[in-house]
Amino acid sequence: MAKRKLTSSDRLLVRAMIVLFAVVFGLFGYDLVRGLVNVQLVHGREYAAKAENGQLRDTEVAASRGSIYDTNMTPIAQSTTAGKVYINPNSFSKIPNKEALLQELCDQLAPILGITSEKVRSQASHTENNYMVLKGQVELETMQLVNAFRNRECILEVVPGGKPRTKGGQPLLDADGNLRKGDDNDKFSTYANFIGVDPDVKRYYPLKSFAANLLGFTGAEDVGLAGLEKYYNKELTGTPGRIVTAKNAADSNLNIQYESIYDPIPGNSLVLTIDEVIQRYLERSLQQAQIDANAKAAYGIIMDVKTGAILAMSCAPSYDPGNYEAIADEATKAKIAAIADPAEREAARKNAMMAQWRNGTIELTYEPGSVFKTITVAAALEEGVVDMSERYTCTGSITIAGRTISCHNRSGHGNQSLTQGLMNSCNPFMINIGQKMGVERFYKYFTAFGFTEPTGIDLLNEFSPTTGINIHAQSRMGLVELASCSFGQSFEASPIQILSAVSAIANGGKLMQPYVVAKVLDEAGRVISETQPTVRRQVVSGETAKLVCGMMEQVVSNGTGKNGYVAGGRVAGKTGTSQKLSAGKGYVASFCSFAPADAPEVAMLIAIDEPVGLINGGQIAAPPSAEIMENVLVYKNIELRYTEKEQEELGGSAPDMSDLTIAAAKQSLTGQGYSVRVIGDGEQVLHQIPEPGQSISKGGLVILYTEGSDTSKTVTVPDLTKISISEANKTAANAGLNIKLTGNFQSSSLVTYRQSIAPGEKVPPGTAITVHFVSNNGIIDR
């Protein structure tokens, strides 16, 4: 067949088709290139991340929070291993039988975790996610219940029409990890298919409410929310680890070789200046003082006067930082429960919860009252306005700029020396001194002693004075304001400010910055940082400070602070009773002291907030202070130097009667002035109470045990409170017991107020009961 030649028309048609194809392919190529550029360059990272996230499970592993130790390395806050329970909503949403299973989770797993059904449903509803936490910081005991639940069988899909379901005891998963079908074709698995557990940590406070208001607590995310836990959160918080695991399209983990583990780094630890033993002394007496005074609260601080280190800090009532949302005070809890309206009840609960977390030792403000008179006297002596020969006659009141201000002794104290004025807590005497100084010189020392600024203690929410609100501005302080400030009224301060100021007198005039963290340690226990004592400034000379120390010792020996006396301890102090300006109601009774007066080591402030009944510091704050101070001095091996009278009243050590005959022992003991009681019918001493070397009061009772004696015999402790010392001695002796007296032997009108073993307790005969006594004479300071 002959070929036809292309005509010019054919050639034009071919060229047109070539051009058309070129345009089509050009446009297609352009779209292809543009798409590749868009994917690779414009949105490359976004799409890569999506692909990576679809292939990897990145699980955070919580880091252990650093521990908190007392000064002797006793742990008071630690982190312990826990679990984090989560649900995989994406996987769960693909289960045909999910609604029935979700109800089972609400009915059975939620109660185990202590969460609501609403939370379970809410977390399961995020079907786009593979990981939603149901609860973290789950303790190991609860985790055992959780794992038992996770290993239980569940029906993923019900296939109707099958035979009655039987599994024959076979595993729910086959050797390849796939779901095994039941005999009736129902699909089985375990709850572990969509309920998972990851490692977590939980904060643990082994000593419960110990130093709770100081320590604070952590929240659900192991973040400090209050106290030291919040202030030092950065130091305590570690660096989380990670587990990055490859997963397949079914959202199951692949082989272990596709897993990368990055270990968490624990946080740093804190070593406090707090001493567990001293803290317990403070807490025990403070709690009892708050109960005895029927007070709203009580606060106490013990400080090393030379360094500013806080040895103990406590508030009563307190709470358990491990269960910080629970109201710890039973009386408060009962009041809240009695509120009928639910909204009002919940508001009261939240207010009570916030109140129990507050650290009143640094946040509470009140008028210092007569404790401040020590500052007035120190300032006047330093300025040379008065000297130790100063005298003043108190008539019961004084008039300044037309305003009459009364003394607490309305009939007047009469003519007094400077020391007597402080001992008697005489308001007109202090006002007279303040007027002699004038506003400018008074304010100079008001500032120097730290009443216009925070102390700088390493704790959150420390009170910071505001001019015109908490304290007077110097420019607006007139003669009347000067008069009221001179005896500690018309301005506010916090307990830590007051203790720091008085400690400056005890420390030779050096004002120290208080602190509670001594060291920061890394995970290996190496010291990262150590706090050095900081002298803020010299406020008065050492000579002036020494004079005031001596005067304050007289306040305790013979003045309003006599109930803060410790035999042999040479305690110096000052009582205070004042109103709360900002609260608008109530009083604060306080006692600030240090010992020994001639070589001070420790200082202490006890403040009783809104007491009912007795309200004076000398009545209700000084007695518990004496108990604590005696324990602290003995614990710190600070020598107690007894006077002859004290030694006579205290008695001595029980003599050793072992290996003696009963006749010889009785002759020896009676010759030394002791009473004797024999238990048994033998002739030889086998045992005695008090044991040799133990303390025994003058004329005390010694029990001698012989052959045939019943060593299990006990006697009942009688009530030895609210009676005279002679009556207490007689009552104890009649019960076959000894008593150890503690208090001011130089005082008059002494009455017992507390005993170391409660009435009704059963104890061996001859047991020594420590009986604290107080004076009701000359202790009023307002």
Coordinates of C-alpha atoms in Angstrom, one line a residue, residues 228-623:
L228 CA 9.9 25.3 101.7
E229 CA 8.6 23.0 99.0
K230 CA 7.6 26.1 97.0
Y231 CA 10.4 28.4 97.9
Y232 CA 13.0 25.9 97.0
N233 CA 11.0 24.2 94.2
K234 CA 13.7 24.9 91.6
E235 CA 16.4 23.2 93.6
L236 CA 14.2 20.3 94.7
T237 CA 12.8 19.5 91.2
G238 CA 14.7 17.0 89.1
T239 CA 14.9 16.6 85.3
P240 CA 12.3 14.1 83.9
G241 CA 13.5 11.1 81.9
R242 CA 11.9 9.7 78.7
I243 CA 11.1 6.4 77.2
V244 CA 10.7 6.7 73.4
T245 CA 9.2 3.5 71.9
A246 CA 8.4 2.6 68.3
K247 CA 4.8 1.5 67.7
N248 CA 3.0 -0.2 64.8
A249 CA -0.3 0.8 63.1
A250 CA -2.2 -1.1 65.8
D251 CA -0.6 1.2 68.4
S252 CA 1.3 -1.7 69.9
N253 CA 4.9 -1.4 71.0
L254 CA 7.5 -2.9 68.6
N255 CA 10.6 -4.9 69.7
I256 CA 12.7 -3.6 72.5
Q257 CA 15.5 -2.7 70.1
Y258 CA 13.3 0.2 68.9
E259 CA 13.2 1.6 72.5
S260 CA 15.4 4.5 73.8
I261 CA 15.5 5.2 77.5
Y262 CA 16.7 8.5 79.0
D263 CA 17.1 8.2 82.8
P264 CA 15.6 11.0 85.0
I265 CA 18.0 13.1 87.1
P266 CA 16.9 13.5 90.7
G267 CA 16.5 16.9 92.3
N268 CA 18.8 18.4 94.9
S269 CA 18.2 17.9 98.6
L270 CA 17.9 20.3 101.4
V271 CA 19.5 20.1 104.9
L272 CA 17.7 22.3 107.3
T273 CA 18.8 24.1 110.5
I274 CA 15.7 22.5 112.1
D275 CA 16.6 19.9 114.8
E276 CA 14.0 17.2 115.1
V277 CA 14.4 16.8 118.8
I278 CA 14.0 20.6 119.5
Q279 CA 11.1 20.8 117.0
R280 CA 9.3 18.1 118.9
Y281 CA 9.8 19.8 122.2
L282 CA 8.3 23.0 120.7
E283 CA 5.4 21.3 119.0
R284 CA 4.4 19.2 122.0
S285 CA 4.3 22.2 124.4
L286 CA 2.8 24.6 121.9
Q287 CA -0.1 22.3 121.0
Q288 CA -0.9 21.9 124.7
A289 CA -0.6 25.6 125.3
Q290 CA -3.1 26.3 122.5
I291 CA -5.6 23.8 124.0
D292 CA -5.1 25.1 127.6
A293 CA -5.7 28.7 126.5
N294 CA -8.7 27.8 124.3
A295 CA -6.9 29.9 121.7
K296 CA -7.4 30.3 118.0
A297 CA -3.8 29.4 117.4
A298 CA -0.3 29.4 118.9
Y299 CA 3.1 30.1 117.3
G300 CA 6.7 29.3 118.3
I301 CA 10.2 29.9 117.0
I302 CA 13.5 28.9 118.5
M303 CA 16.7 30.5 117.1
D304 CA 20.4 30.2 117.5
V305 CA 21.2 33.8 118.6
K306 CA 24.8 33.7 117.2
T307 CA 24.0 32.6 113.7
G308 CA 20.3 33.3 113.0
A309 CA 19.7 29.6 112.3
I310 CA 16.1 28.5 113.1
L311 CA 16.3 25.4 115.3
A312 CA 12.5 25.0 115.5
M313 CA 9.4 26.7 114.0
S314 CA 5.8 25.6 114.7
C315 CA 2.2 26.5 114.4
A316 CA -0.7 25.0 116.3
P317 CA -3.0 23.7 115.1
S318 CA -1.2 22.2 112.2
Y319 CA -2.0 19.7 109.4
D320 CA -0.6 16.7 107.6
P321 CA 1.2 17.8 104.4
G322 CA 0.7 14.3 102.9
N323 CA -3.1 15.0 103.1
Y324 CA -3.1 18.8 103.0
E325 CA -6.7 19.2 101.8
A326 CA -8.1 17.5 105.0
I327 CA -9.0 19.8 107.9
A328 CA -6.8 18.6 110.7
D329 CA -8.3 20.5 113.6
E330 CA -11.3 18.5 115.0
A331 CA -13.0 21.6 116.5
T332 CA -12.8 23.4 113.1
K333 CA -14.0 20.3 111.3
A334 CA -17.0 20.1 113.6
K335 CA -18.0 23.7 113.1
I336 CA -17.8 23.3 109.3
A337 CA -19.9 20.1 109.4
A338 CA -22.6 22.0 111.3
I339 CA -23.1 24.5 108.5
A340 CA -26.4 23.7 106.8
D341 CA -26.0 25.5 103.4
P342 CA -23.7 23.5 101.1
A343 CA -22.2 26.5 99.4
E344 CA -21.5 28.2 102.7
R345 CA -20.1 25.0 104.1
E346 CA -17.7 24.6 101.1
A347 CA -16.5 28.2 101.4
A348 CA -15.8 27.7 105.2
R349 CA -13.9 24.5 104.3
K350 CA -11.7 26.3 101.8
N351 CA -11.1 29.2 104.2
A352 CA -10.1 26.7 107.0
M353 CA -7.9 24.9 104.6
M354 CA -6.0 28.0 103.6
A355 CA -5.7 29.1 107.3
Q356 CA -4.2 25.8 108.3
W357 CA -1.5 26.1 105.6
R358 CA -0.5 29.6 106.7
N359 CA 2.8 29.9 108.6
G360 CA 1.8 32.4 111.3
T361 CA 5.4 32.7 112.6
I362 CA 6.3 34.8 109.6
E363 CA 2.8 35.9 108.4
L364 CA 0.9 36.8 111.5
T365 CA 1.0 40.4 112.6
Y366 CA 0.2 41.9 116.0
E367 CA 1.2 44.7 118.3
P368 CA 4.4 43.4 120.1
G369 CA 3.2 44.9 123.4
S370 CA 5.5 44.9 126.4
V371 CA 8.1 42.7 124.7
F372 CA 9.1 45.8 122.7
K373 CA 10.0 47.6 126.0
T374 CA 13.4 45.8 125.8
I375 CA 14.0 47.7 122.5
T376 CA 13.0 51.0 124.0
V377 CA 15.4 50.5 126.9
A378 CA 18.3 49.3 124.7
A379 CA 17.9 52.4 122.4
A380 CA 17.7 54.8 125.3
L381 CA 20.8 53.3 126.9
E382 CA 22.7 53.4 123.6
E383 CA 21.8 57.0 123.0
G384 CA 22.8 58.0 126.6
V385 CA 19.3 59.3 127.2
V386 CA 19.2 57.2 130.4
D387 CA 21.6 55.1 132.4
M388 CA 21.3 52.4 135.0
S389 CA 20.8 55.0 137.7
E390 CA 17.6 56.3 136.0
R391 CA 14.5 56.4 138.3
Y392 CA 10.8 57.2 137.6
T393 CA 7.7 57.4 139.8
C394 CA 4.7 55.7 138.3
T395 CA 1.4 57.1 139.6
G396 CA -0.8 54.8 137.5
S397 CA -1.0 57.0 134.3
I398 CA 0.8 59.6 132.3
T399 CA -0.5 62.4 130.1
I400 CA 1.0 63.2 126.7
A401 CA -0.2 66.0 124.5
G402 CA -3.5 66.1 126.4
R403 CA -4.1 62.3 126.2
T404 CA -3.9 60.2 129.4
I405 CA -2.4 56.8 129.0
S406 CA -2.9 54.3 131.9
C407 CA -0.5 51.8 133.3
H408 CA -1.7 48.2 133.7
N409 CA -1.2 48.9 137.5
R410 CA -3.9 51.5 137.9
S411 CA -2.6 52.4 141.4
G412 CA 0.9 52.9 140.1
H413 CA 4.2 51.2 140.7
G414 CA 5.7 54.0 142.7
N415 CA 9.3 55.0 142.5
Q416 CA 11.3 52.5 140.4
S417 CA 14.8 52.0 139.0
L418 CA 15.3 51.3 135.3
T419 CA 15.5 47.6 135.9
Q420 CA 12.4 47.6 138.1
G421 CA 10.5 49.5 135.4
L422 CA 11.3 46.7 132.9
M423 CA 10.6 44.0 135.5
N424 CA 7.2 45.6 136.3
S425 CA 6.5 46.2 132.6
C426 CA 5.6 49.8 133.5
N427 CA 4.0 51.7 130.6
P428 CA 4.4 55.3 132.0
F429 CA 8.2 54.6 132.6
M430 CA 8.7 53.5 129.0
I431 CA 6.6 56.4 127.7
N432 CA 8.8 58.8 129.6
I433 CA 11.9 57.3 128.1
G434 CA 10.4 57.5 124.6
Q435 CA 9.6 61.2 125.1
K436 CA 13.2 61.8 126.2
M437 CA 14.5 60.2 123.1
G438 CA 12.2 62.1 120.7
V439 CA 10.8 60.9 117.4
E440 CA 14.1 61.0 115.3
R441 CA 16.2 59.0 117.7
F442 CA 13.4 56.5 118.5
Y443 CA 12.8 55.9 114.8
K444 CA 16.5 55.4 114.2
Y445 CA 16.4 52.3 116.4
F446 CA 12.9 51.3 115.3
T447 CA 14.5 50.9 111.9
A448 CA 17.8 49.5 113.0
F449 CA 16.2 46.6 115.0
G450 CA 14.3 45.7 111.8
F451 CA 10.7 46.8 112.3
T452 CA 10.4 48.6 109.0
E453 CA 11.5 45.7 106.8
P454 CA 11.2 41.9 106.4
T455 CA 13.9 39.8 108.0
G456 CA 14.8 38.2 104.7
I457 CA 14.2 34.6 106.0
D458 CA 14.2 32.1 103.2
L459 CA 10.5 31.4 103.3
L460 CA 7.5 32.6 101.2
N461 CA 5.0 35.2 102.2
E462 CA 7.0 36.8 105.0
F463 CA 5.2 39.9 106.4
S464 CA 6.6 43.2 104.9
P465 CA 5.6 46.3 106.9
T466 CA 3.8 49.1 105.0
T467 CA 4.2 52.6 106.2
G468 CA 0.8 54.1 107.1
I469 CA -0.8 50.7 107.5
N470 CA 1.3 48.5 109.8
I471 CA 3.8 51.1 111.1
H472 CA 3.9 54.9 111.5
A473 CA 5.9 57.0 109.0
Q474 CA 8.5 59.0 110.9
S475 CA 7.2 62.2 109.4
R476 CA 3.7 61.5 110.8
M477 CA 4.8 60.3 114.2
G478 CA 3.7 62.8 116.9
L479 CA 4.2 62.7 120.6
V480 CA 1.1 60.5 121.2
E481 CA 2.2 58.0 118.5
L482 CA 5.7 58.0 120.0
A483 CA 4.2 57.3 123.4
S484 CA 2.2 54.3 122.3
C485 CA 5.1 52.9 120.3
S486 CA 7.4 53.2 123.3
F487 CA 5.6 50.4 125.0
G488 CA 4.9 48.3 121.9
Q489 CA 1.4 49.5 120.8
S490 CA -0.1 51.2 117.7
F491 CA 2.2 49.3 115.2
E492 CA 2.4 45.7 114.0
A493 CA 5.2 43.2 113.6
S494 CA 5.6 39.5 113.0
P495 CA 6.9 36.9 115.4
I496 CA 10.1 36.4 113.4
Q497 CA 10.7 40.2 113.4
I498 CA 10.3 40.4 117.2
L499 CA 12.5 37.3 117.9
S500 CA 15.2 38.6 115.5
A501 CA 15.2 42.0 117.3
V502 CA 15.4 40.5 120.8
S503 CA 18.1 38.0 119.6
A504 CA 20.2 41.0 118.6
I505 CA 20.3 42.1 122.2
A506 CA 21.3 38.5 123.2
N507 CA 24.0 38.5 120.4
G508 CA 26.0 41.5 121.6
G509 CA 23.9 44.0 119.5
K510 CA 24.4 42.1 116.2
L511 CA 21.1 41.7 114.2
M512 CA 21.3 38.4 112.2
Q513 CA 19.4 37.3 109.2
P514 CA 17.3 34.2 110.1
Y515 CA 17.5 31.2 107.8
V516 CA 16.1 27.6 107.7
V517 CA 18.2 25.9 105.0
A518 CA 21.8 25.1 106.0
K519 CA 22.9 23.2 102.9
V520 CA 21.9 22.1 99.4
L521 CA 23.1 18.7 98.3
D522 CA 23.3 17.0 94.9
E523 CA 22.0 13.5 94.3
A524 CA 25.4 12.0 95.5
G525 CA 25.3 14.0 98.7
R526 CA 27.9 16.5 97.7
V527 CA 27.4 20.0 99.1
I528 CA 26.4 22.4 96.3
S529 CA 25.9 25.5 98.5
E530 CA 26.0 26.2 102.3
T531 CA 24.4 29.1 104.1
Q532 CA 26.8 31.4 106.0
P533 CA 25.5 33.4 108.9
T534 CA 24.8 37.0 107.9
V535 CA 25.1 40.0 110.2
R536 CA 22.6 42.6 108.9
R537 CA 24.0 45.3 111.1
Q538 CA 25.2 46.3 114.6
V539 CA 22.2 47.9 116.3
V540 CA 23.6 48.6 119.8
S541 CA 27.0 48.1 121.4
G542 CA 28.0 45.0 123.1
E543 CA 28.1 46.9 126.4
T544 CA 24.5 48.1 126.0
A545 CA 23.3 44.6 125.0
K546 CA 25.0 43.1 128.1
L547 CA 23.2 45.6 130.4
V548 CA 19.8 44.8 128.9
C549 CA 20.5 41.0 129.1
G550 CA 21.0 41.4 132.8
M551 CA 17.8 43.5 133.2
M552 CA 15.8 40.8 131.2
E553 CA 17.2 38.1 133.5
Q554 CA 15.7 40.0 136.4
V555 CA 12.3 40.2 134.6
V556 CA 12.3 36.4 134.7
S557 CA 13.7 35.9 138.2
N558 CA 11.5 38.5 139.9
G559 CA 9.3 40.3 137.4
T560 CA 6.3 39.6 135.1
G561 CA 8.3 36.8 133.4
K562 CA 8.8 34.6 136.5
N563 CA 6.8 31.8 135.0
G564 CA 9.4 31.5 132.2
Y565 CA 12.1 30.7 134.8
V566 CA 14.2 27.5 134.5
A567 CA 16.2 26.4 137.6
G568 CA 19.9 26.7 136.8
G569 CA 19.1 28.0 133.3
R570 CA 19.6 31.8 133.8
V571 CA 16.8 32.6 131.4
A572 CA 16.3 36.3 130.3
G573 CA 13.0 37.4 128.8
K574 CA 10.1 39.7 128.5
T575 CA 6.3 39.2 128.6
G576 CA 3.8 40.8 126.2
T577 CA 0.1 41.2 126.0
S578 CA -1.3 43.1 123.0
Q579 CA -4.2 43.6 120.7
K580 CA -4.4 42.7 117.0
L581 CA -4.8 45.9 115.0
S582 CA -5.6 44.5 111.6
A583 CA -7.9 41.7 112.9
G584 CA -9.8 44.3 115.0
K585 CA -10.3 41.9 117.9
G586 CA -8.6 39.6 120.3
Y587 CA -5.3 39.6 122.1
V588 CA -1.9 38.0 121.5
A589 CA -0.1 36.8 124.7
S590 CA 3.6 36.4 124.2
F591 CA 6.9 35.7 125.9
C592 CA 10.3 36.2 124.3
S593 CA 13.3 34.7 126.0
F594 CA 16.9 33.5 125.7
A595 CA 19.4 31.6 127.8
P596 CA 21.8 31.6 129.4
A597 CA 21.6 35.3 130.1
D598 CA 25.3 35.7 130.6
A599 CA 26.3 33.7 127.5
P600 CA 23.2 33.4 125.3
E601 CA 22.9 30.4 123.0
V602 CA 19.2 30.1 122.1
A603 CA 16.3 32.5 121.9
M604 CA 12.6 31.6 121.7
L605 CA 9.3 33.4 121.1
I606 CA 5.9 31.8 122.1
A607 CA 2.8 33.7 121.0
I608 CA -0.8 32.6 121.9
D609 CA -3.3 34.0 119.4
E610 CA -6.7 35.0 120.7
P611 CA -6.8 33.2 124.0
V612 CA -10.0 32.9 126.0
G613 CA -10.0 33.6 129.7
L614 CA -6.4 34.3 130.8
I615 CA -4.8 36.7 128.3
N616 CA -1.5 37.8 129.7
G617 CA 1.8 36.6 128.4
G618 CA 3.1 35.9 131.9
Q619 CA 0.1 33.7 132.5
I620 CA -0.1 31.5 129.4
A621 CA 3.0 32.0 127.2
A622 CA 5.8 32.0 129.8
P623 CA 5.0 28.6 131.4

